[in-house]
Tab-separated table of C-alpha atoms in Angstrom:
chain	number	residue	atom	x	y	z
A	1	MET	CA	126.374	126.859	224.676
A	2	ARG	CA	126.044	127.681	220.975
A	3	ILE	CA	127.797	130.987	220.167
A	4	ALA	CA	127.887	132.678	216.748
A	5	VAL	CA	130.466	135.282	215.703
A	6	LEU	CA	128.664	137.487	213.190
A	7	SER	CA	130.961	139.092	210.603
A	8	PHE	CA	134.751	139.210	210.434
A	9	ALA	CA	134.819	142.903	209.529
A	10	HIS	CA	136.321	144.096	212.801
A	11	VAL	CA	139.997	143.539	213.562
A	12	HIS	CA	139.040	141.911	216.890
A	13	ALA	CA	136.937	139.174	215.285
A	14	PRO	CA	139.799	136.639	214.869
A	15	THR	CA	140.786	137.055	218.534
A	16	TYR	CA	137.252	136.394	219.750
A	17	ILE	CA	136.975	133.395	217.423
A	18	GLU	CA	140.195	131.850	218.727
A	19	LEU	CA	139.205	132.381	222.362
A	20	LEU	CA	135.764	130.830	221.844
A	21	ARG	CA	137.051	128.030	219.611
A	22	ASP	CA	139.346	126.755	222.337
A	23	ARG	CA	136.632	126.477	225.010
A	24	ASP	CA	135.101	123.094	225.845
A	25	ASP	CA	131.778	124.666	226.835
A	26	VAL	CA	131.164	126.457	223.516
A	27	GLU	CA	129.887	125.214	220.159
A	28	LEU	CA	131.128	127.890	217.786
A	29	LEU	CA	129.354	129.143	214.661
A	30	THR	CA	130.623	131.880	212.334
A	31	ALA	CA	129.235	133.834	209.390
A	32	ASP	CA	130.603	136.666	207.235
A	33	PRO	CA	128.523	136.862	204.044
A	34	ASP	CA	129.211	140.596	203.590
A	35	GLY	CA	132.974	140.103	203.310
A	36	PRO	CA	134.722	140.561	199.934
A	37	PRO	CA	135.165	137.051	198.461
A	38	ASP	CA	138.819	137.661	197.548
A	39	ASP	CA	139.836	138.975	201.014
A	40	PRO	CA	141.894	136.338	202.877
A	41	ASP	CA	140.959	137.950	206.200
A	42	ARG	CA	137.220	137.664	205.612
A	43	GLY	CA	134.602	134.994	204.955
A	44	ALA	CA	135.249	131.309	204.347
A	45	ALA	CA	139.001	131.866	203.883
A	46	LEU	CA	139.477	133.160	207.425
A	47	ALA	CA	137.150	130.521	208.904
A	48	ALA	CA	139.168	127.771	207.198
A	49	ARG	CA	142.449	129.229	208.422
A	50	LEU	CA	141.124	129.352	211.987
A	51	GLY	CA	139.533	125.921	211.708
A	52	VAL	CA	135.982	126.911	212.637
A	53	PRO	CA	132.553	126.110	211.121
A	54	TYR	CA	131.248	128.657	208.641
A	55	SER	CA	127.772	129.605	207.399
A	56	ALA	CA	127.448	131.203	203.992
A	57	ASP	CA	124.554	133.536	204.839
A	58	TRP	CA	122.779	135.134	207.792
A	59	ASP	CA	119.628	133.047	207.424
A	60	GLU	CA	121.626	129.851	207.809
A	61	VAL	CA	123.374	130.886	211.003
A	62	PHE	CA	120.224	132.290	212.633
A	63	ALA	CA	118.286	129.143	211.675
A	64	ARG	CA	120.633	127.233	213.983
A	65	ARG	CA	119.261	129.248	216.932
A	66	PRO	CA	122.457	130.340	218.685
A	67	ASP	CA	122.214	130.941	222.439
A	68	ALA	CA	124.342	134.067	222.051
A	69	VAL	CA	126.163	136.069	219.386
A	70	VAL	CA	129.209	138.298	219.130
A	71	VAL	CA	128.613	141.109	216.621
A	72	THR	CA	131.843	142.234	214.936
A	73	SER	CA	130.484	143.801	211.752
A	74	GLU	CA	131.032	147.286	210.375
A	75	ASN	CA	129.712	149.799	212.919
A	76	SER	CA	126.656	150.938	210.954
A	77	ARG	CA	125.567	147.298	210.477
A	78	HIS	CA	125.384	146.497	214.191
A	79	ARG	CA	121.697	147.314	214.500
A	80	HIS	CA	120.548	144.870	211.815
A	81	LEU	CA	122.453	141.958	213.322
A	82	VAL	CA	121.528	142.766	216.923
A	83	GLU	CA	117.838	142.962	216.042
A	84	ARG	CA	118.003	139.657	214.167
A	85	ALA	CA	119.778	138.026	217.097
A	86	ALA	CA	117.198	139.322	219.566
A	87	ALA	CA	114.406	138.010	217.329
A	88	VAL	CA	115.696	134.428	217.762
A	89	GLY	CA	116.287	134.849	221.501
A	90	ALA	CA	120.083	135.154	221.346
A	91	HIS	CA	122.032	137.207	223.890
A	92	VAL	CA	124.364	139.785	222.330
A	93	LEU	CA	127.916	141.016	222.832
A	94	CYS	CA	128.355	143.936	220.414
A	95	GLU	CA	131.694	145.409	219.396
A	96	LYS	CA	132.173	149.083	220.192
A	97	PRO	CA	130.946	151.649	219.322
A	98	LEU	CA	127.483	150.267	219.986
A	99	ALA	CA	126.125	152.088	216.901
A	100	THR	CA	126.791	155.145	214.760
A	101	THR	CA	123.576	156.986	215.712
A	102	GLU	CA	121.647	157.343	218.941
A	103	GLU	CA	118.510	156.156	217.146
A	104	ASP	CA	120.170	152.856	216.203
A	105	ALA	CA	121.636	152.359	219.685
A	106	ARG	CA	118.265	152.930	221.350
A	107	ALA	CA	116.563	150.551	218.890
A	108	MET	CA	119.123	147.841	219.723
A	109	ILE	CA	118.639	148.293	223.457
A	110	ASP	CA	114.861	148.196	223.097
A	111	ALA	CA	114.905	145.122	220.839
A	112	CYS	CA	116.971	143.159	223.352
A	113	ALA	CA	114.796	144.323	226.254
A	114	ARG	CA	111.610	143.230	224.477
A	115	ALA	CA	113.131	139.826	223.697
A	116	GLY	CA	114.412	139.371	227.250
A	117	VAL	CA	118.020	138.908	226.130
A	118	ALA	CA	121.216	140.560	227.364
A	119	LEU	CA	123.013	143.274	225.393
A	120	MET	CA	126.647	143.873	226.334
A	121	THR	CA	129.047	146.419	224.810
A	122	ALA	CA	132.626	145.275	224.137
A	123	TYR	CA	134.765	147.401	226.460
A	124	PRO	CA	137.483	144.964	227.605
A	125	VAL	CA	139.701	147.500	229.413
A	126	ARG	CA	137.189	147.535	232.291
A	127	PHE	CA	138.294	144.008	233.163
A	128	GLY	CA	142.000	144.581	233.771
A	129	SER	CA	143.311	144.204	237.317
A	130	ALA	CA	145.149	147.541	237.080
A	131	PHE	CA	141.943	149.384	236.227
A	132	THR	CA	140.122	147.553	239.015
A	133	ALA	CA	142.745	148.874	241.453
A	134	LEU	CA	142.355	152.410	240.085
A	135	HIS	CA	138.576	152.209	240.364
A	136	GLN	CA	138.795	150.994	243.951
A	137	ALA	CA	141.168	153.816	244.885
A	138	VAL	CA	138.702	156.359	243.499
A	139	GLU	CA	135.655	154.626	244.969
A	140	ASN	CA	137.036	154.195	248.502
A	141	GLY	CA	138.146	157.823	248.682
A	142	SER	CA	141.849	157.129	249.244
A	143	LEU	CA	142.736	159.477	246.356
A	144	GLY	CA	140.158	162.070	247.239
A	145	SER	CA	137.936	163.491	244.531
A	146	LEU	CA	139.044	163.360	240.913
A	147	VAL	CA	139.960	166.738	239.441
A	148	SER	CA	140.994	165.900	235.889
A	149	VAL	CA	141.858	162.946	233.681
A	150	HIS	CA	144.052	162.895	230.601
A	151	GLY	CA	143.465	159.825	228.484
A	152	SER	CA	145.197	158.585	225.360
A	153	ASN	CA	143.946	155.775	223.168
A	154	ASN	CA	146.292	155.670	220.200
A	155	GLY	CA	146.954	153.071	217.538
A	156	TRP	CA	147.754	152.442	213.909
A	157	ASN	CA	145.214	153.379	211.270
A	158	PRO	CA	142.949	150.302	210.991
A	159	SER	CA	141.788	151.261	207.499
A	160	GLY	CA	145.108	149.897	206.269
A	161	SER	CA	143.848	146.359	206.848
A	162	ARG	CA	140.089	146.991	207.032
A	163	SER	CA	139.199	149.676	204.503
A	164	TRP	CA	135.717	150.256	205.961
A	165	PHE	CA	137.279	152.081	208.938
A	166	GLY	CA	137.953	154.905	206.476
A	167	ASP	CA	134.363	154.912	205.173
A	168	ARG	CA	132.307	157.461	207.117
A	169	GLU	CA	129.010	155.744	206.288
A	170	LEU	CA	130.114	152.315	207.519
A	171	ALA	CA	132.295	153.423	210.447
A	172	GLY	CA	130.424	156.550	211.534
A	173	GLY	CA	133.659	158.518	211.566
A	174	GLY	CA	137.374	157.993	212.021
A	175	ALA	CA	139.680	158.108	215.026
A	176	VAL	CA	137.199	160.077	217.153
A	177	MET	CA	134.551	157.372	216.707
A	178	ASP	CA	137.013	154.508	217.040
A	179	HIS	CA	138.985	155.517	220.126
A	180	THR	CA	137.053	158.060	222.202
A	181	VAL	CA	134.508	155.507	223.396
A	182	HIS	CA	136.956	153.360	225.382
A	183	ILE	CA	138.044	156.242	227.616
A	184	ALA	CA	134.501	157.611	227.827
A	185	ASP	CA	133.469	154.221	229.199
A	186	LEU	CA	136.296	154.164	231.769
A	187	MET	CA	135.221	157.623	232.916
A	188	ASP	CA	131.680	156.262	233.223
A	189	VAL	CA	133.010	153.655	235.668
A	190	LEU	CA	135.268	156.013	237.616
A	191	LEU	CA	132.497	158.589	238.057
A	192	GLY	CA	129.809	156.077	238.944
A	193	GLY	CA	127.684	156.727	235.869
A	194	GLU	CA	127.806	160.525	236.143
A	195	GLN	CA	126.974	161.709	232.655
A	196	ALA	CA	128.895	164.352	230.747
A	197	VAL	CA	127.398	167.825	230.359
A	198	GLU	CA	129.641	169.357	227.669
A	199	VAL	CA	131.976	168.174	224.908
A	200	TYR	CA	134.473	170.090	222.770
A	201	ALA	CA	136.579	168.532	220.007
A	202	GLN	CA	139.314	169.295	217.500
A	203	ALA	CA	140.417	166.893	214.761
A	204	ASN	CA	142.292	166.696	211.463
A	205	ASP	CA	143.420	164.257	208.794
A	206	LEU	CA	147.103	165.231	208.748
A	207	LEU	CA	148.068	161.644	209.603
A	208	GLY	CA	145.975	160.385	206.680
A	209	SER	CA	145.521	162.075	203.329
A	210	GLY	CA	146.723	165.395	204.697
A	211	HIS	CA	143.726	167.235	203.253
A	212	PRO	CA	141.571	169.471	205.472
A	213	LEU	CA	138.522	167.779	206.931
A	214	GLY	CA	135.481	168.405	204.804
A	215	SER	CA	137.412	168.762	201.538
A	216	ALA	CA	136.573	166.505	198.621
A	217	GLU	CA	139.864	164.639	198.981
A	218	SER	CA	139.700	164.108	202.735
A	219	GLY	CA	138.764	160.823	204.313
A	220	VAL	CA	137.821	160.431	207.954
A	221	GLU	CA	139.758	162.154	210.717
A	222	THR	CA	142.947	160.400	211.823
A	223	ALA	CA	143.803	162.578	214.829
A	224	GLY	CA	141.579	164.083	217.471
A	225	LEU	CA	141.457	165.692	220.886
A	226	VAL	CA	138.153	165.585	222.783
A	227	THR	CA	137.512	167.477	226.030
A	228	VAL	CA	134.624	166.316	228.215
A	229	ARG	CA	133.201	168.181	231.216
A	230	TYR	CA	131.185	166.451	233.940
A	231	PRO	CA	128.664	168.024	236.338
A	232	GLY	CA	130.841	167.446	239.411
A	233	GLY	CA	133.626	169.554	237.884
A	234	VAL	CA	135.878	166.807	236.507
A	235	VAL	CA	137.362	167.508	233.078
A	236	ALA	CA	138.646	164.691	230.876
A	237	ALA	CA	140.836	165.212	227.805
A	238	VAL	CA	141.044	162.359	225.305
A	239	ASP	CA	143.747	161.936	222.659
A	240	CYS	CA	142.055	159.492	220.291
A	241	SER	CA	144.498	159.599	217.367
A	242	TRP	CA	145.563	156.914	214.897
A	243	SER	CA	149.114	158.102	215.438
A	244	HIS	CA	151.226	154.930	215.613
A	245	PRO	CA	153.199	153.933	212.519
A	246	LYS	CA	152.984	150.386	211.188
A	247	ASP	CA	156.408	149.510	212.617
A	248	HIS	CA	155.406	150.504	216.147
A	249	PRO	CA	155.998	147.491	218.434
A	250	THR	CA	152.326	147.301	219.453
A	251	TRP	CA	149.054	148.100	217.673
A	252	GLY	CA	148.513	150.943	220.115
A	253	GLY	CA	147.727	151.540	223.736
A	254	LEU	CA	145.449	153.085	226.318
A	255	ALA	CA	146.621	155.162	229.260
A	256	LEU	CA	145.130	157.532	231.830
A	257	THR	CA	146.703	160.186	234.022
A	258	CYS	CA	144.288	160.820	236.868
A	259	VAL	CA	144.789	163.946	238.979
A	260	ALA	CA	142.961	163.779	242.310
A	261	GLU	CA	142.962	165.793	245.520
A	262	ARG	CA	145.465	163.501	247.281
A	263	GLY	CA	147.525	162.087	244.479
A	264	ILE	CA	148.217	161.448	240.814
A	265	VAL	CA	147.780	157.987	239.320
A	266	GLU	CA	149.263	156.778	236.027
A	267	PHE	CA	147.312	153.893	234.490
A	268	ASP	CA	148.484	151.888	231.470
A	269	ALA	CA	146.220	149.142	230.141
A	270	PHE	CA	148.940	147.536	228.009
A	271	PRO	CA	152.300	147.684	229.795
A	272	ARG	CA	155.514	146.673	228.055
A	273	LEU	CA	156.682	143.746	230.135
A	274	LEU	CA	159.623	142.647	227.985
A	275	SER	CA	161.573	144.489	225.351
A	276	GLY	CA	164.840	143.968	223.564
A	277	PHE	CA	166.509	143.600	220.183
A	278	ASP	CA	166.021	140.650	217.822
A	279	SER	CA	169.205	140.110	215.767
A	280	THR	CA	167.442	137.817	213.272
A	281	THR	CA	165.144	140.605	212.117
A	282	ALA	CA	167.247	143.606	213.214
A	283	ARG	CA	164.198	145.030	214.914
A	284	SER	CA	163.170	145.850	218.442
A	285	ARG	CA	161.216	143.078	220.089
A	286	TRP	CA	158.212	143.447	222.371
A	287	GLU	CA	156.352	140.683	224.184
A	288	PRO	CA	152.886	141.475	225.556
A	289	GLY	CA	151.882	140.352	229.003
A	290	GLY	CA	149.505	140.955	231.861
A	291	ASP	CA	145.777	140.345	231.845
A	292	ASP	CA	144.030	138.922	228.789
A	293	LEU	CA	141.335	141.593	228.642
A	294	ASP	CA	139.413	140.032	225.757
A	295	ALA	CA	139.245	136.667	227.543
A	296	ALA	CA	138.020	138.338	230.729
A	297	MET	CA	135.354	140.226	228.799
A	298	LEU	CA	134.134	137.074	227.065
A	299	GLU	CA	133.985	135.269	230.418
A	300	GLU	CA	131.794	138.050	231.793
A	301	PHE	CA	129.476	137.746	228.793
A	302	LEU	CA	129.211	133.946	228.949
A	303	ASP	CA	128.582	134.003	232.696
A	304	ALA	CA	125.801	136.559	232.232
A	305	VAL	CA	124.231	134.338	229.554
A	306	ARG	CA	124.422	131.261	231.802
A	307	THR	CA	123.019	132.943	234.897
A	308	GLY	CA	120.540	135.331	233.291
A	309	ARG	CA	121.977	138.374	235.050
A	310	ARG	CA	122.588	141.736	233.391
A	311	PRO	CA	126.095	141.930	231.875
A	312	ARG	CA	128.473	144.796	232.416
A	313	PRO	CA	128.974	147.024	230.524
A	314	ASP	CA	125.474	146.803	229.104
A	315	GLY	CA	123.827	148.528	226.157
A	316	GLU	CA	123.021	151.625	228.198
A	317	ALA	CA	126.730	152.057	228.943
A	318	GLY	CA	127.416	151.805	225.221
A	319	LEU	CA	124.810	154.480	224.559
A	320	ARG	CA	126.280	156.840	227.175
A	321	SER	CA	129.733	156.695	225.587
A	322	LEU	CA	128.245	157.025	222.087
A	323	ARG	CA	126.504	160.267	223.116
A	324	ILE	CA	129.891	161.772	223.960
A	325	VAL	CA	131.257	160.824	220.541
A	326	LEU	CA	128.247	162.197	218.692
A	327	ALA	CA	128.581	165.463	220.638
A	328	ALA	CA	132.256	165.569	219.626
A	329	TYR	CA	131.270	165.380	215.952
A	330	GLU	CA	128.731	168.143	216.473
A	331	SER	CA	131.498	170.228	218.046
A	332	LEU	CA	133.738	169.544	215.043
A	333	ARG	CA	130.928	170.727	212.784
A	334	THR	CA	130.204	173.936	214.700
A	335	GLY	CA	133.606	174.733	216.192
A	336	GLN	CA	131.903	175.255	219.561
A	337	PRO	CA	131.473	173.320	222.830
A	338	VAL	CA	128.321	171.200	222.696
A	339	PRO	CA	126.090	170.762	225.753
A	340	LEU	CA	124.629	167.308	226.238
A	341	PRO	CA	120.890	167.220	226.921
A	342	GLU	CA	119.410	165.304	229.818
A	343	PRO	CA	118.920	161.659	228.789
A	344	VAL	CA	115.341	160.793	227.906
A	345	GLY	CA	113.489	157.493	228.098
A	346	GLU	CA	116.005	155.459	230.091
């Protein structure tokens, strides 16, 4: 299977490249013509370091007719690459958020549908065994009905290594755009696709420039709290802040506290399995463990490509979570809760 990784803009691109590179059933292609030529983490320099083939422009990589692509560009550039991939009959795994506008997300979904190719949104946390157990406990009724969920998806500020994360035009926003979508997608699973009816948000840039949002000096928001209400009465609160310092032992984390009628469940997608002190560096040491969520997500995508079935989560799931984020930005603009309209044309 010929797979192309399109752009190295996203911080997850090197991980996907390494996982695909080491598979016997994949012929890997890469391209990153939009990357700054002097950036060692972009373009030909990164491809050489990872030991993978590299195409200098988009035309070259699409001319090789990949069977599937992984889109890891800047968020606002997803649509262009997804539409080009669909035009050559390539199945698509697109990094989250699916797009920065509902118009672009719908166009991507429609382009893939017309071409008869799969569109999958990159939400790897769905594939962890711990989340599977939580989902089953909710689905089989052993916890009773969910009442509320508090979610936190925190991390370091990615604009420190990828400056486009701090560019509102390229990223679509800051921490609210970057981190709300993961928990919105997990709620989508837990509630069986029940769609949110109201969103309220607060955010600031105190962890960034320190200037008030909307001022000339302010960048994107670096801290946010988003509250989402669902028609069945469940309320979810999402801490989506870039609140971890650079010396934090992990890039970040994702956790849920689920309050249900018969119990409370604490879910952590990235548990600390080993910690200690390293005398050679005089720093705390942390070793990750547990499920390889990215590998599980890629396996789901490749299996869907091989078999022709619809992948999960698909483009529609990406659109549902994007709607929550866009409503959060509208709430930030107005200072009021924002009702979500009934979905149209799905």
